[in-house]
Amino acid sequence: MSITHTIALVVFGMALESSARGLITATHRIYTSTNGHLFTKLIAACNAFLMIQISFNVVGYFTSSISFCNVVGMVSTTAFHCAMTTFDAYLLHKTWVMSSNRKLTGTIAILILLSRACWAVGDLALSRSYIDDSNTCMGWSQNQLTAIGFTAVEVICDVICTAFALIVGVSLWQSESAKPLGAILVSENVVRSFVILVIQTVFLLLYCNVISLGTGEGNFWVLNAAQVYIYSLALNSEFFLVKARSKAVGIATAEDTESAYEN
């Protein structure tokens, strides 16, 4: 087993633990909370898809049969696209709620999700798994066009959601009582945006052949494991911030919040 593959398996294990913890927490909240079920269900679904992707990726490392490799590759990639689309749906729904359910925001969200789903279907049809002879494990022959397409949609989605959160945060910052809420909205979304944009930009440059990871699948495995782990942490950070956000909402008045949404 190469060093890069060992690192990838360790990171996958960390991501699996993070997603499992997030799934348990989300499930508990669904059955004990009286509101916010859609947000929590999206988090739970995304964690479940991430766990499926991670599990089949790890199984793929120990796969040497091409027929079984095709099944593992298809399930893993399907789970990946479902996880990313669900993550986008969570961010877009959050943005839609912050916009006071405005029609324009909802239309943009629907268009982004439809675009992401179309690229996912195209990727599943055009990309293929194979056996990496150098390491006798599963590899993935990624279609360049579909990879650029769905990665670009991910970047656009995150930029739009973050930009809107910044606008709302700055609006709230103008009110003394709403400053804590504005600070949380800005810090939460900027940090998440920066980290996710970095990893997605790396993938976009990779798919556009601007950068190279060298030969073999090991380096790509590490990058893919890092991507899954980062998404899991970004998704489940919601549970760490919910208490601080609730406290800030209690400080902010209803008038402050409504004014921020209108501006």
PDB file of C-alpha atoms in Angstrom:
ATOM      1  CA  MET A   1       0.000   0.000   0.000  1.00  0.00           C
ATOM      2  CA  SER A   2       1.457   3.359  -1.071  1.00  0.00           C
ATOM      3  CA  ILE A   3       1.841   6.296   1.304  1.00  0.00           C
ATOM      4  CA  THR A   4      -0.697   8.388  -0.610  1.00  0.00           C
ATOM      5  CA  HIS A   5      -3.306   5.644  -0.470  1.00  0.00           C
ATOM      6  CA  THR A   6      -2.669   5.190   3.257  1.00  0.00           C
ATOM      7  CA  ILE A   7      -3.173   8.935   3.826  1.00  0.00           C
ATOM      8  CA  ALA A   8      -6.356   8.860   1.758  1.00  0.00           C
ATOM      9  CA  LEU A   9      -7.776   5.957   3.768  1.00  0.00           C
ATOM     10  CA  VAL A  10      -7.024   7.763   7.042  1.00  0.00           C
ATOM     11  CA  VAL A  11      -8.737  10.947   5.830  1.00  0.00           C
ATOM     12  CA  PHE A  12     -11.697   8.910   4.544  1.00  0.00           C
ATOM     13  CA  GLY A  13     -11.959   7.383   8.027  1.00  0.00           C
ATOM     14  CA  MET A  14     -12.019  10.844   9.606  1.00  0.00           C
ATOM     15  CA  ALA A  15     -14.697  11.948   7.139  1.00  0.00           C
ATOM     16  CA  LEU A  16     -16.757   8.828   7.868  1.00  0.00           C
ATOM     17  CA  GLU A  17     -16.627   9.551  11.607  1.00  0.00           C
ATOM     18  CA  SER A  18     -17.636  13.177  11.048  1.00  0.00           C
ATOM     19  CA  SER A  19     -20.549  12.233   8.780  1.00  0.00           C
ATOM     20  CA  ALA A  20     -21.734   9.461  11.113  1.00  0.00           C
ATOM     21  CA  ARG A  21     -21.720  11.876  14.050  1.00  0.00           C
ATOM     22  CA  GLY A  22     -23.576  14.440  11.951  1.00  0.00           C
ATOM     23  CA  LEU A  23     -26.165  11.886  10.843  1.00  0.00           C
ATOM     24  CA  ILE A  24     -26.814  10.791  14.425  1.00  0.00           C
ATOM     25  CA  THR A  25     -27.137  14.392  15.625  1.00  0.00           C
ATOM     26  CA  ALA A  26     -29.433  15.335  12.736  1.00  0.00           C
ATOM     27  CA  THR A  27     -31.631  12.277  13.251  1.00  0.00           C
ATOM     28  CA  HIS A  28     -31.932  13.057  16.954  1.00  0.00           C
ATOM     29  CA  ARG A  29     -32.961  16.640  16.190  1.00  0.00           C
ATOM     30  CA  ILE A  30     -35.553  15.503  13.650  1.00  0.00           C
ATOM     31  CA  TYR A  31     -37.323  13.388  16.258  1.00  0.00           C
ATOM     32  CA  THR A  32     -36.968  15.815  19.171  1.00  0.00           C
ATOM     33  CA  SER A  33     -37.372  19.259  17.578  1.00  0.00           C
ATOM     34  CA  THR A  34     -40.661  20.866  16.581  1.00  0.00           C
ATOM     35  CA  ASN A  35     -39.301  23.135  13.816  1.00  0.00           C
ATOM     36  CA  GLY A  36     -36.556  23.375  11.226  1.00  0.00           C
ATOM     37  CA  HIS A  37     -37.098  19.812  10.032  1.00  0.00           C
ATOM     38  CA  LEU A  38     -36.329  20.510   6.363  1.00  0.00           C
ATOM     39  CA  PHE A  39     -32.911  21.980   7.150  1.00  0.00           C
ATOM     40  CA  THR A  40     -32.095  19.075   9.438  1.00  0.00           C
ATOM     41  CA  LYS A  41     -33.377  16.467   6.979  1.00  0.00           C
ATOM     42  CA  LEU A  42     -31.151  17.903   4.248  1.00  0.00           C
ATOM     43  CA  ILE A  43     -28.171  17.694   6.598  1.00  0.00           C
ATOM     44  CA  ALA A  44     -29.069  14.103   7.507  1.00  0.00           C
ATOM     45  CA  ALA A  45     -29.484  13.114   3.837  1.00  0.00           C
ATOM     46  CA  CYS A  46     -26.182  14.703   2.839  1.00  0.00           C
ATOM     47  CA  ASN A  47     -24.354  12.916   5.667  1.00  0.00           C
ATOM     48  CA  ALA A  48     -25.919   9.611   4.629  1.00  0.00           C
ATOM     49  CA  PHE A  49     -24.825  10.072   1.000  1.00  0.00           C
ATOM     50  CA  LEU A  50     -21.311  11.016   2.129  1.00  0.00           C
ATOM     51  CA  MET A  51     -21.105   7.860   4.226  1.00  0.00           C
ATOM     52  CA  ILE A  52     -22.165   5.733   1.244  1.00  0.00           C
ATOM     53  CA  GLN A  53     -19.599   7.414  -0.992  1.00  0.00           C
ATOM     54  CA  ILE A  54     -16.809   6.982   1.554  1.00  0.00           C
ATOM     55  CA  SER A  55     -17.672   3.336   2.206  1.00  0.00           C
ATOM     56  CA  PHE A  56     -17.676   2.397  -1.469  1.00  0.00           C
ATOM     57  CA  ASN A  57     -14.515   4.391  -2.134  1.00  0.00           C
ATOM     58  CA  VAL A  58     -12.729   2.376   0.539  1.00  0.00           C
ATOM     59  CA  VAL A  59     -14.180  -0.871  -0.853  1.00  0.00           C
ATOM     60  CA  GLY A  60     -12.940   0.206  -4.277  1.00  0.00           C
ATOM     61  CA  TYR A  61      -9.380   0.342  -3.008  1.00  0.00           C
ATOM     62  CA  PHE A  62      -9.485  -3.375  -2.295  1.00  0.00           C
ATOM     63  CA  THR A  63     -11.294  -4.236  -5.529  1.00  0.00           C
ATOM     64  CA  SER A  64      -9.445  -6.097  -8.282  1.00  0.00           C
ATOM     65  CA  SER A  65     -12.430  -7.427 -10.250  1.00  0.00           C
ATOM     66  CA  ILE A  66     -13.432  -5.170 -13.140  1.00  0.00           C
ATOM     67  CA  SER A  67     -17.103  -6.207 -12.993  1.00  0.00           C
ATOM     68  CA  PHE A  68     -17.347  -5.464  -9.267  1.00  0.00           C
ATOM     69  CA  CYS A  69     -15.289  -2.323  -9.849  1.00  0.00           C
ATOM     70  CA  ASN A  70     -17.954  -0.986 -12.233  1.00  0.00           C
ATOM     71  CA  VAL A  71     -20.674  -1.457  -9.618  1.00  0.00           C
ATOM     72  CA  VAL A  72     -18.608   0.119  -6.837  1.00  0.00           C
ATOM     73  CA  GLY A  73     -17.621   3.043  -9.046  1.00  0.00           C
ATOM     74  CA  MET A  74     -21.201   3.717 -10.120  1.00  0.00           C
ATOM     75  CA  VAL A  75     -22.593   3.581  -6.557  1.00  0.00           C
ATOM     76  CA  SER A  76     -19.778   5.735  -5.190  1.00  0.00           C
ATOM     77  CA  THR A  77     -20.142   8.372  -7.909  1.00  0.00           C
ATOM     78  CA  THR A  78     -23.943   8.422  -7.612  1.00  0.00           C
ATOM     79  CA  ALA A  79     -23.640   8.949  -3.856  1.00  0.00           C
ATOM     80  CA  PHE A  80     -21.091  11.723  -4.470  1.00  0.00           C
ATOM     81  CA  HIS A  81     -23.416  13.621  -6.813  1.00  0.00           C
ATOM     82  CA  CYS A  82     -26.375  13.121  -4.459  1.00  0.00           C
ATOM     83  CA  ALA A  83     -24.320  14.441  -1.536  1.00  0.00           C
ATOM     84  CA  MET A  84     -23.112  17.507  -3.433  1.00  0.00           C
ATOM     85  CA  THR A  85     -26.588  18.276  -4.787  1.00  0.00           C
ATOM     86  CA  THR A  86     -28.113  17.898  -1.325  1.00  0.00           C
ATOM     87  CA  PHE A  87     -25.430  20.175   0.104  1.00  0.00           C
ATOM     88  CA  ASP A  88     -26.288  22.777  -2.543  1.00  0.00           C
ATOM     89  CA  ALA A  89     -29.997  22.372  -1.758  1.00  0.00           C
ATOM     90  CA  TYR A  90     -29.283  23.019   1.913  1.00  0.00           C
ATOM     91  CA  LEU A  91     -27.323  26.214   1.170  1.00  0.00           C
ATOM     92  CA  LEU A  92     -29.880  27.454  -1.356  1.00  0.00           C
ATOM     93  CA  HIS A  93     -32.843  26.747   0.925  1.00  0.00           C
ATOM     94  CA  LYS A  94     -31.072  28.615   3.703  1.00  0.00           C
ATOM     95  CA  THR A  95     -30.524  31.550   1.350  1.00  0.00           C
ATOM     96  CA  TRP A  96     -34.168  31.437   0.226  1.00  0.00           C
ATOM     97  CA  VAL A  97     -35.360  31.615   3.838  1.00  0.00           C
ATOM     98  CA  MET A  98     -33.017  34.532   4.579  1.00  0.00           C
ATOM     99  CA  SER A  99     -34.509  36.344   1.573  1.00  0.00           C
ATOM    100  CA  SER A 100     -37.983  36.038   3.149  1.00  0.00           C
ATOM    101  CA  ASN A 101     -38.940  33.390   0.558  1.00  0.00           C
ATOM    102  CA  ARG A 102     -38.603  35.731  -2.390  1.00  0.00           C
ATOM    103  CA  LYS A 103     -39.611  34.323  -5.773  1.00  0.00           C
ATOM    104  CA  LEU A 104     -36.392  35.426  -7.511  1.00  0.00           C
ATOM    105  CA  THR A 105     -34.221  33.657  -4.948  1.00  0.00           C
ATOM    106  CA  GLY A 106     -36.312  30.509  -5.258  1.00  0.00           C
ATOM    107  CA  THR A 107     -36.096  30.587  -9.058  1.00  0.00           C
ATOM    108  CA  ILE A 108     -32.304  30.934  -8.963  1.00  0.00           C
ATOM    109  CA  ALA A 109     -32.100  28.052  -6.500  1.00  0.00           C
ATOM    110  CA  ILE A 110     -34.209  25.791  -8.708  1.00  0.00           C
ATOM    111  CA  LEU A 111     -32.135  26.619 -11.804  1.00  0.00           C
ATOM    112  CA  ILE A 112     -28.882  25.861  -9.977  1.00  0.00           C
ATOM    113  CA  LEU A 113     -30.182  22.547  -8.657  1.00  0.00           C
ATOM    114  CA  LEU A 114     -31.524  21.520 -12.075  1.00  0.00           C
ATOM    115  CA  SER A 115     -28.185  22.400 -13.664  1.00  0.00           C
ATOM    116  CA  ARG A 116     -26.308  20.407 -11.010  1.00  0.00           C
ATOM    117  CA  ALA A 117     -28.586  17.406 -11.532  1.00  0.00           C
ATOM    118  CA  CYS A 118     -28.137  17.520 -15.322  1.00  0.00           C
ATOM    119  CA  TRP A 119     -24.349  17.587 -15.025  1.00  0.00           C
ATOM    120  CA  ALA A 120     -24.549  14.676 -12.566  1.00  0.00           C
ATOM    121  CA  VAL A 121     -26.579  12.555 -14.998  1.00  0.00           C
ATOM    122  CA  GLY A 122     -24.163  13.389 -17.803  1.00  0.00           C
ATOM    123  CA  ASP A 123     -21.185  12.492 -15.648  1.00  0.00           C
ATOM    124  CA  LEU A 124     -22.659   9.120 -14.689  1.00  0.00           C
ATOM    125  CA  ALA A 125     -23.246   8.389 -18.375  1.00  0.00           C
ATOM    126  CA  LEU A 126     -19.830   9.451 -19.668  1.00  0.00           C
ATOM    127  CA  SER A 127     -17.360   8.625 -16.869  1.00  0.00           C
ATOM    128  CA  ARG A 128     -16.135   5.097 -16.180  1.00  0.00           C
ATOM    129  CA  SER A 129     -14.324   3.138 -13.470  1.00  0.00           C
ATOM    130  CA  TYR A 130     -11.287   0.958 -14.189  1.00  0.00           C
ATOM    131  CA  ILE A 131      -8.622  -1.086 -12.436  1.00  0.00           C
ATOM    132  CA  ASP A 132      -5.408   0.822 -11.731  1.00  0.00           C
ATOM    133  CA  ASP A 133      -2.752  -1.779 -12.610  1.00  0.00           C
ATOM    134  CA  SER A 134      -0.013   0.036 -10.693  1.00  0.00           C
ATOM    135  CA  ASN A 135      -1.913  -0.350  -7.413  1.00  0.00           C
ATOM    136  CA  THR A 136      -4.462  -3.063  -8.359  1.00  0.00           C
ATOM    137  CA  CYS A 137      -7.323  -0.916  -7.073  1.00  0.00           C
ATOM    138  CA  MET A 138     -10.233   1.001  -8.532  1.00  0.00           C
ATOM    139  CA  GLY A 139      -9.621   4.145 -10.571  1.00  0.00           C
ATOM    140  CA  TRP A 140     -12.073   6.571 -12.156  1.00  0.00           C
ATOM    141  CA  SER A 141     -11.837   7.823 -15.724  1.00  0.00           C
ATOM    142  CA  GLN A 142     -13.417  11.233 -15.302  1.00  0.00           C
ATOM    143  CA  ASN A 143     -15.081  12.932 -18.268  1.00  0.00           C
ATOM    144  CA  GLN A 144     -13.492  16.366 -18.491  1.00  0.00           C
ATOM    145  CA  LEU A 145     -16.513  18.299 -19.740  1.00  0.00           C
ATOM    146  CA  THR A 146     -18.939  17.054 -17.103  1.00  0.00           C
ATOM    147  CA  ALA A 147     -16.330  17.517 -14.362  1.00  0.00           C
ATOM    148  CA  ILE A 148     -15.805  21.149 -15.329  1.00  0.00           C
ATOM    149  CA  GLY A 149     -19.567  21.614 -15.555  1.00  0.00           C
ATOM    150  CA  PHE A 150     -20.597  20.312 -12.142  1.00  0.00           C
ATOM    151  CA  THR A 151     -17.586  21.871 -10.405  1.00  0.00           C
ATOM    152  CA  ALA A 152     -18.384  25.277 -11.920  1.00  0.00           C
ATOM    153  CA  VAL A 153     -21.983  24.974 -10.687  1.00  0.00           C
ATOM    154  CA  GLU A 154     -20.687  24.200  -7.176  1.00  0.00           C
ATOM    155  CA  VAL A 155     -18.547  27.337  -7.228  1.00  0.00           C
ATOM    156  CA  ILE A 156     -21.386  29.515  -8.546  1.00  0.00           C
ATOM    157  CA  CYS A 157     -23.780  28.179  -5.903  1.00  0.00           C
ATOM    158  CA  ASP A 158     -21.410  28.860  -3.041  1.00  0.00           C
ATOM    159  CA  VAL A 159     -20.523  32.346  -4.298  1.00  0.00           C
ATOM    160  CA  ILE A 160     -24.209  33.318  -4.616  1.00  0.00           C
ATOM    161  CA  CYS A 161     -25.128  31.990  -1.171  1.00  0.00           C
ATOM    162  CA  THR A 162     -22.133  33.632   0.465  1.00  0.00           C
ATOM    163  CA  ALA A 163     -22.709  36.970  -1.267  1.00  0.00           C
ATOM    164  CA  PHE A 164     -26.314  37.051  -0.059  1.00  0.00           C
ATOM    165  CA  ALA A 165     -25.294  36.087   3.477  1.00  0.00           C
ATOM    166  CA  LEU A 166     -22.764  38.932   3.456  1.00  0.00           C
ATOM    167  CA  ILE A 167     -25.458  41.389   2.350  1.00  0.00           C
ATOM    168  CA  VAL A 168     -27.797  40.243   5.129  1.00  0.00           C
ATOM    169  CA  GLY A 169     -24.948  40.234   7.647  1.00  0.00           C
ATOM    170  CA  VAL A 170     -23.849  43.767   6.785  1.00  0.00           C
ATOM    171  CA  SER A 171     -27.479  44.960   6.989  1.00  0.00           C
ATOM    172  CA  LEU A 172     -27.836  43.422  10.440  1.00  0.00           C
ATOM    173  CA  TRP A 173     -24.511  44.943  11.501  1.00  0.00           C
ATOM    174  CA  GLN A 174     -26.017  48.406  11.061  1.00  0.00           C
ATOM    175  CA  SER A 175     -28.310  47.760  14.012  1.00  0.00           C
ATOM    176  CA  GLU A 176     -26.690  47.703  17.441  1.00  0.00           C
ATOM    177  CA  SER A 177     -28.994  44.965  18.774  1.00  0.00           C
ATOM    178  CA  ALA A 178     -28.534  42.800  15.665  1.00  0.00           C
ATOM    179  CA  LYS A 179     -24.711  43.033  15.472  1.00  0.00           C
ATOM    180  CA  PRO A 180     -24.119  39.610  17.114  1.00  0.00           C
ATOM    181  CA  LEU A 181     -26.407  37.924  14.578  1.00  0.00           C
ATOM    182  CA  GLY A 182     -24.753  39.770  11.687  1.00  0.00           C
ATOM    183  CA  ALA A 183     -21.289  38.791  12.908  1.00  0.00           C
ATOM    184  CA  ILE A 184     -22.261  35.116  13.109  1.00  0.00           C
ATOM    185  CA  LEU A 185     -23.829  35.110   9.626  1.00  0.00           C
ATOM    186  CA  VAL A 186     -20.752  36.734   8.096  1.00  0.00           C
ATOM    187  CA  SER A 187     -18.142  34.608   9.879  1.00  0.00           C
ATOM    188  CA  GLU A 188     -20.036  31.351   9.327  1.00  0.00           C
ATOM    189  CA  ASN A 189     -20.531  31.830   5.595  1.00  0.00           C
ATOM    190  CA  VAL A 190     -17.188  33.460   4.802  1.00  0.00           C
ATOM    191  CA  VAL A 191     -15.179  30.719   6.496  1.00  0.00           C
ATOM    192  CA  ARG A 192     -17.240  27.975   4.878  1.00  0.00           C
ATOM    193  CA  SER A 193     -17.092  29.701   1.495  1.00  0.00           C
ATOM    194  CA  PHE A 194     -13.333  30.224   1.606  1.00  0.00           C
ATOM    195  CA  VAL A 195     -12.531  26.615   2.465  1.00  0.00           C
ATOM    196  CA  ILE A 196     -14.971  25.121  -0.049  1.00  0.00           C
ATOM    197  CA  LEU A 197     -13.975  27.541  -2.799  1.00  0.00           C
ATOM    198  CA  VAL A 198     -10.323  26.592  -2.309  1.00  0.00           C
ATOM    199  CA  ILE A 199     -10.974  22.869  -2.728  1.00  0.00           C
ATOM    200  CA  GLN A 200     -13.397  23.390  -5.619  1.00  0.00           C
ATOM    201  CA  THR A 201     -10.989  25.768  -7.364  1.00  0.00           C
ATOM    202  CA  VAL A 202      -8.257  23.146  -7.104  1.00  0.00           C
ATOM    203  CA  PHE A 203     -10.564  20.580  -8.716  1.00  0.00           C
ATOM    204  CA  LEU A 204     -11.608  23.055 -11.414  1.00  0.00           C
ATOM    205  CA  LEU A 205      -7.975  23.829 -12.271  1.00  0.00           C
ATOM    206  CA  LEU A 206      -7.255  20.118 -12.277  1.00  0.00           C
ATOM    207  CA  TYR A 207     -10.104  19.303 -14.650  1.00  0.00           C
ATOM    208  CA  CYS A 208      -9.067  22.201 -16.917  1.00  0.00           C
ATOM    209  CA  ASN A 209      -5.520  20.767 -17.043  1.00  0.00           C
ATOM    210  CA  VAL A 210      -4.081  23.919 -15.481  1.00  0.00           C
ATOM    211  CA  ILE A 211      -2.472  21.844 -12.723  1.00  0.00           C
ATOM    212  CA  SER A 212      -1.496  18.184 -12.553  1.00  0.00           C
ATOM    213  CA  LEU A 213      -1.404  15.610  -9.777  1.00  0.00           C
ATOM    214  CA  GLY A 214       1.107  13.419 -11.620  1.00  0.00           C
ATOM    215  CA  THR A 215       0.619   9.804 -12.636  1.00  0.00           C
ATOM    216  CA  GLY A 216      -1.357   7.171 -10.762  1.00  0.00           C
ATOM    217  CA  GLU A 217      -4.472   7.466  -8.630  1.00  0.00           C
ATOM    218  CA  GLY A 218      -2.879   8.013  -5.218  1.00  0.00           C
ATOM    219  CA  ASN A 219      -2.740  11.818  -5.254  1.00  0.00           C
ATOM    220  CA  PHE A 220      -6.289  12.080  -6.588  1.00  0.00           C
ATOM    221  CA  TRP A 221      -7.466   9.743  -3.819  1.00  0.00           C
ATOM    222  CA  VAL A 222      -5.956  12.087  -1.205  1.00  0.00           C
ATOM    223  CA  LEU A 223      -7.574  15.138  -2.810  1.00  0.00           C
ATOM    224  CA  ASN A 224     -10.940  13.397  -3.056  1.00  0.00           C
ATOM    225  CA  ALA A 225     -10.734  12.303   0.589  1.00  0.00           C
ATOM    226  CA  ALA A 226      -9.887  15.867   1.626  1.00  0.00           C
ATOM    227  CA  GLN A 227     -12.864  17.176  -0.348  1.00  0.00           C
ATOM    228  CA  VAL A 228     -15.290  14.783   1.355  1.00  0.00           C
ATOM    229  CA  TYR A 229     -13.878  15.581   4.799  1.00  0.00           C
ATOM    230  CA  ILE A 230     -14.089  19.349   4.227  1.00  0.00           C
ATOM    231  CA  TYR A 231     -17.703  19.091   3.045  1.00  0.00           C
ATOM    232  CA  SER A 232     -18.600  16.969   6.057  1.00  0.00           C
ATOM    233  CA  LEU A 233     -17.057  19.488   8.462  1.00  0.00           C
ATOM    234  CA  ALA A 234     -18.690  22.436   6.688  1.00  0.00           C
ATOM    235  CA  LEU A 235     -22.089  20.728   6.728  1.00  0.00           C
ATOM    236  CA  ASN A 236     -22.017  19.654  10.356  1.00  0.00           C
ATOM    237  CA  SER A 237     -20.601  22.956  11.620  1.00  0.00           C
ATOM    238  CA  GLU A 238     -24.276  23.995  11.620  1.00  0.00           C
ATOM    239  CA  PHE A 239     -24.731  22.061  14.862  1.00  0.00           C
ATOM    240  CA  PHE A 240     -21.866  23.903  16.558  1.00  0.00           C
ATOM    241  CA  LEU A 241     -23.194  27.323  15.540  1.00  0.00           C
ATOM    242  CA  VAL A 242     -26.894  26.808  16.231  1.00  0.00           C
ATOM    243  CA  LYS A 243     -26.669  27.825  19.906  1.00  0.00           C
ATOM    244  CA  ALA A 244     -24.690  30.971  19.153  1.00  0.00           C
ATOM    245  CA  ARG A 245     -27.081  31.887  16.333  1.00  0.00           C
ATOM    246  CA  SER A 246     -30.158  31.284  18.512  1.00  0.00           C
ATOM    247  CA  LYS A 247     -28.693  33.490  21.229  1.00  0.00           C
ATOM    248  CA  ALA A 248     -27.969  36.225  18.685  1.00  0.00           C
ATOM    249  CA  VAL A 249     -31.502  35.963  17.278  1.00  0.00           C
ATOM    250  CA  GLY A 250     -32.806  36.460  20.798  1.00  0.00           C
ATOM    251  CA  ILE A 251     -30.808  39.674  21.092  1.00  0.00           C
ATOM    252  CA  ALA A 252     -31.869  40.997  17.693  1.00  0.00           C
ATOM    253  CA  THR A 253     -35.382  42.427  17.448  1.00  0.00           C
ATOM    254  CA  ALA A 254     -37.919  41.290  14.865  1.00  0.00           C
ATOM    255  CA  GLU A 255     -37.776  44.749  13.300  1.00  0.00           C
ATOM    256  CA  ASP A 256     -33.988  44.438  12.838  1.00  0.00           C
ATOM    257  CA  THR A 257     -34.306  41.066  11.164  1.00  0.00           C
ATOM    258  CA  GLU A 258     -37.118  42.088   8.833  1.00  0.00           C
ATOM    259  CA  SER A 259     -35.220  45.247   7.886  1.00  0.00           C
ATOM    260  CA  ALA A 260     -32.142  43.196   7.044  1.00  0.00           C
ATOM    261  CA  TYR A 261     -34.131  40.905   4.759  1.00  0.00           C
ATOM    262  CA  GLU A 262     -35.736  43.847   2.983  1.00  0.00           C
ATOM    263  CA  ASN A 263     -32.349  45.504   2.323  1.00  0.00           C
TER     264      ASN A 263
END
